Amino acid sequence: MASAQYRIESRNPLLGSLLPHTLNFQSLYADRSLAVAVAVKSLADPTRQQIRVVHIPSGEIVFQTSEIGH
């Protein structure tokens, strides 16, 4: 199995059956596409909430939504 290289981060509550049910949310993914798909499906409204997927080794934000007005 490839090592996890992508992390989902958000200031907003994340919901969804694809996420682990833990209070200290931090999910790591080996596949960029999967991380982005899970991130978007985990927000109640991706057009109004911010979420990002970060490439762990480089710290680069590879996907990000922005809150309206920001």
mmCIF file of C-alpha atoms in Angstrom:
data_model
loop_
_atom_site.group_PDB
_atom_site.id
_atom_site.type_symbol
_atom_site.label_atom_id
_atom_site.label_comp_id
_atom_site.label_asym_id
_atom_site.label_seq_id
_atom_site.Cartn_x
_atom_site.Cartn_y
_atom_site.Cartn_z
ATOM 1 C CA MET A 1 0.000 0.000 0.000
ATOM 2 C CA ALA A 2 1.293 3.464 -0.856
ATOM 3 C CA SER A 3 1.982 5.845 1.986
ATOM 4 C CA ALA A 4 -0.575 8.521 2.780
ATOM 5 C CA GLN A 5 0.427 11.762 1.121
ATOM 6 C CA TYR A 6 -2.743 13.884 1.275
ATOM 7 C CA ARG A 7 -4.588 15.334 4.253
ATOM 8 C CA ILE A 8 -8.056 16.932 4.385
ATOM 9 C CA GLU A 9 -8.272 20.106 6.477
ATOM 10 C CA SER A 10 -11.255 22.307 7.346
ATOM 11 C CA ARG A 11 -12.364 24.826 9.949
ATOM 12 C CA ASN A 12 -15.950 23.719 9.363
ATOM 13 C CA PRO A 13 -17.656 20.601 10.687
ATOM 14 C CA LEU A 14 -17.236 17.732 8.270
ATOM 15 C CA LEU A 15 -20.010 15.193 7.831
ATOM 16 C CA GLY A 16 -20.433 12.063 5.822
ATOM 17 C CA SER A 17 -20.316 8.328 5.785
ATOM 18 C CA LEU A 18 -16.926 8.401 4.020
ATOM 19 C CA LEU A 19 -15.221 9.967 7.055
ATOM 20 C CA PRO A 20 -14.045 8.280 10.233
ATOM 21 C CA HIS A 21 -16.304 8.873 13.238
ATOM 22 C CA THR A 22 -13.767 10.510 15.544
ATOM 23 C CA LEU A 23 -13.780 13.780 17.416
ATOM 24 C CA ASN A 24 -10.208 14.562 16.387
ATOM 25 C CA PHE A 25 -10.769 14.466 12.626
ATOM 26 C CA GLN A 26 -7.767 13.947 10.431
ATOM 27 C CA SER A 27 -7.933 11.703 7.409
ATOM 28 C CA LEU A 28 -4.937 10.747 5.332
ATOM 29 C CA TYR A 29 -5.121 9.456 1.777
ATOM 30 C CA ALA A 30 -2.608 7.982 -0.649
ATOM 31 C CA ASP A 31 -4.600 9.107 -3.705
ATOM 32 C CA ARG A 32 -5.116 12.806 -4.513
ATOM 33 C CA SER A 33 -8.359 12.240 -6.432
ATOM 34 C CA LEU A 34 -9.892 10.248 -3.601
ATOM 35 C CA ALA A 35 -8.889 12.881 -1.035
ATOM 36 C CA VAL A 36 -10.514 15.648 -3.100
ATOM 37 C CA ALA A 37 -13.695 13.629 -3.684
ATOM 38 C CA VAL A 38 -14.063 12.786 0.005
ATOM 39 C CA ALA A 39 -13.354 16.409 0.975
ATOM 40 C CA VAL A 40 -16.085 17.823 -1.257
ATOM 41 C CA LYS A 41 -18.640 15.201 -0.237
ATOM 42 C CA SER A 42 -17.908 15.915 3.434
ATOM 43 C CA LEU A 43 -19.201 19.490 3.420
ATOM 44 C CA ALA A 44 -22.840 20.388 3.806
ATOM 45 C CA ASP A 45 -22.385 23.184 1.222
ATOM 46 C CA PRO A 46 -19.004 23.347 -0.596
ATOM 47 C CA THR A 47 -19.927 26.745 -2.057
ATOM 48 C CA ARG A 48 -20.201 28.278 1.432
ATOM 49 C CA GLN A 49 -17.591 26.399 3.432
ATOM 50 C CA GLN A 50 -13.850 26.117 3.121
ATOM 51 C CA ILE A 51 -11.997 22.849 2.849
ATOM 52 C CA ARG A 52 -8.574 22.020 1.493
ATOM 53 C CA VAL A 53 -6.509 19.009 0.548
ATOM 54 C CA VAL A 54 -2.826 19.324 1.395
ATOM 55 C CA HIS A 55 0.070 17.351 -0.102
ATOM 56 C CA ILE A 56 1.865 16.405 3.127
ATOM 57 C CA PRO A 57 5.487 16.119 1.888
ATOM 58 C CA SER A 58 5.490 19.555 0.215
ATOM 59 C CA GLY A 59 2.790 21.362 2.209
ATOM 60 C CA GLU A 60 1.200 22.423 -1.091
ATOM 61 C CA ILE A 61 -2.554 22.980 -1.095
ATOM 62 C CA VAL A 62 -3.684 20.905 -4.077
ATOM 63 C CA PHE A 63 -7.403 21.662 -3.748
ATOM 64 C CA GLN A 64 -9.324 24.367 -1.903
ATOM 65 C CA THR A 65 -12.834 25.756 -1.831
ATOM 66 C CA SER A 66 -13.450 29.251 -0.567
ATOM 67 C CA GLU A 67 -16.172 30.645 1.578
ATOM 68 C CA ILE A 68 -18.413 33.238 -0.033
ATOM 69 C CA GLY A 69 -17.033 36.671 0.635
ATOM 70 C CA HIS A 70 -13.430 35.508 1.009
#
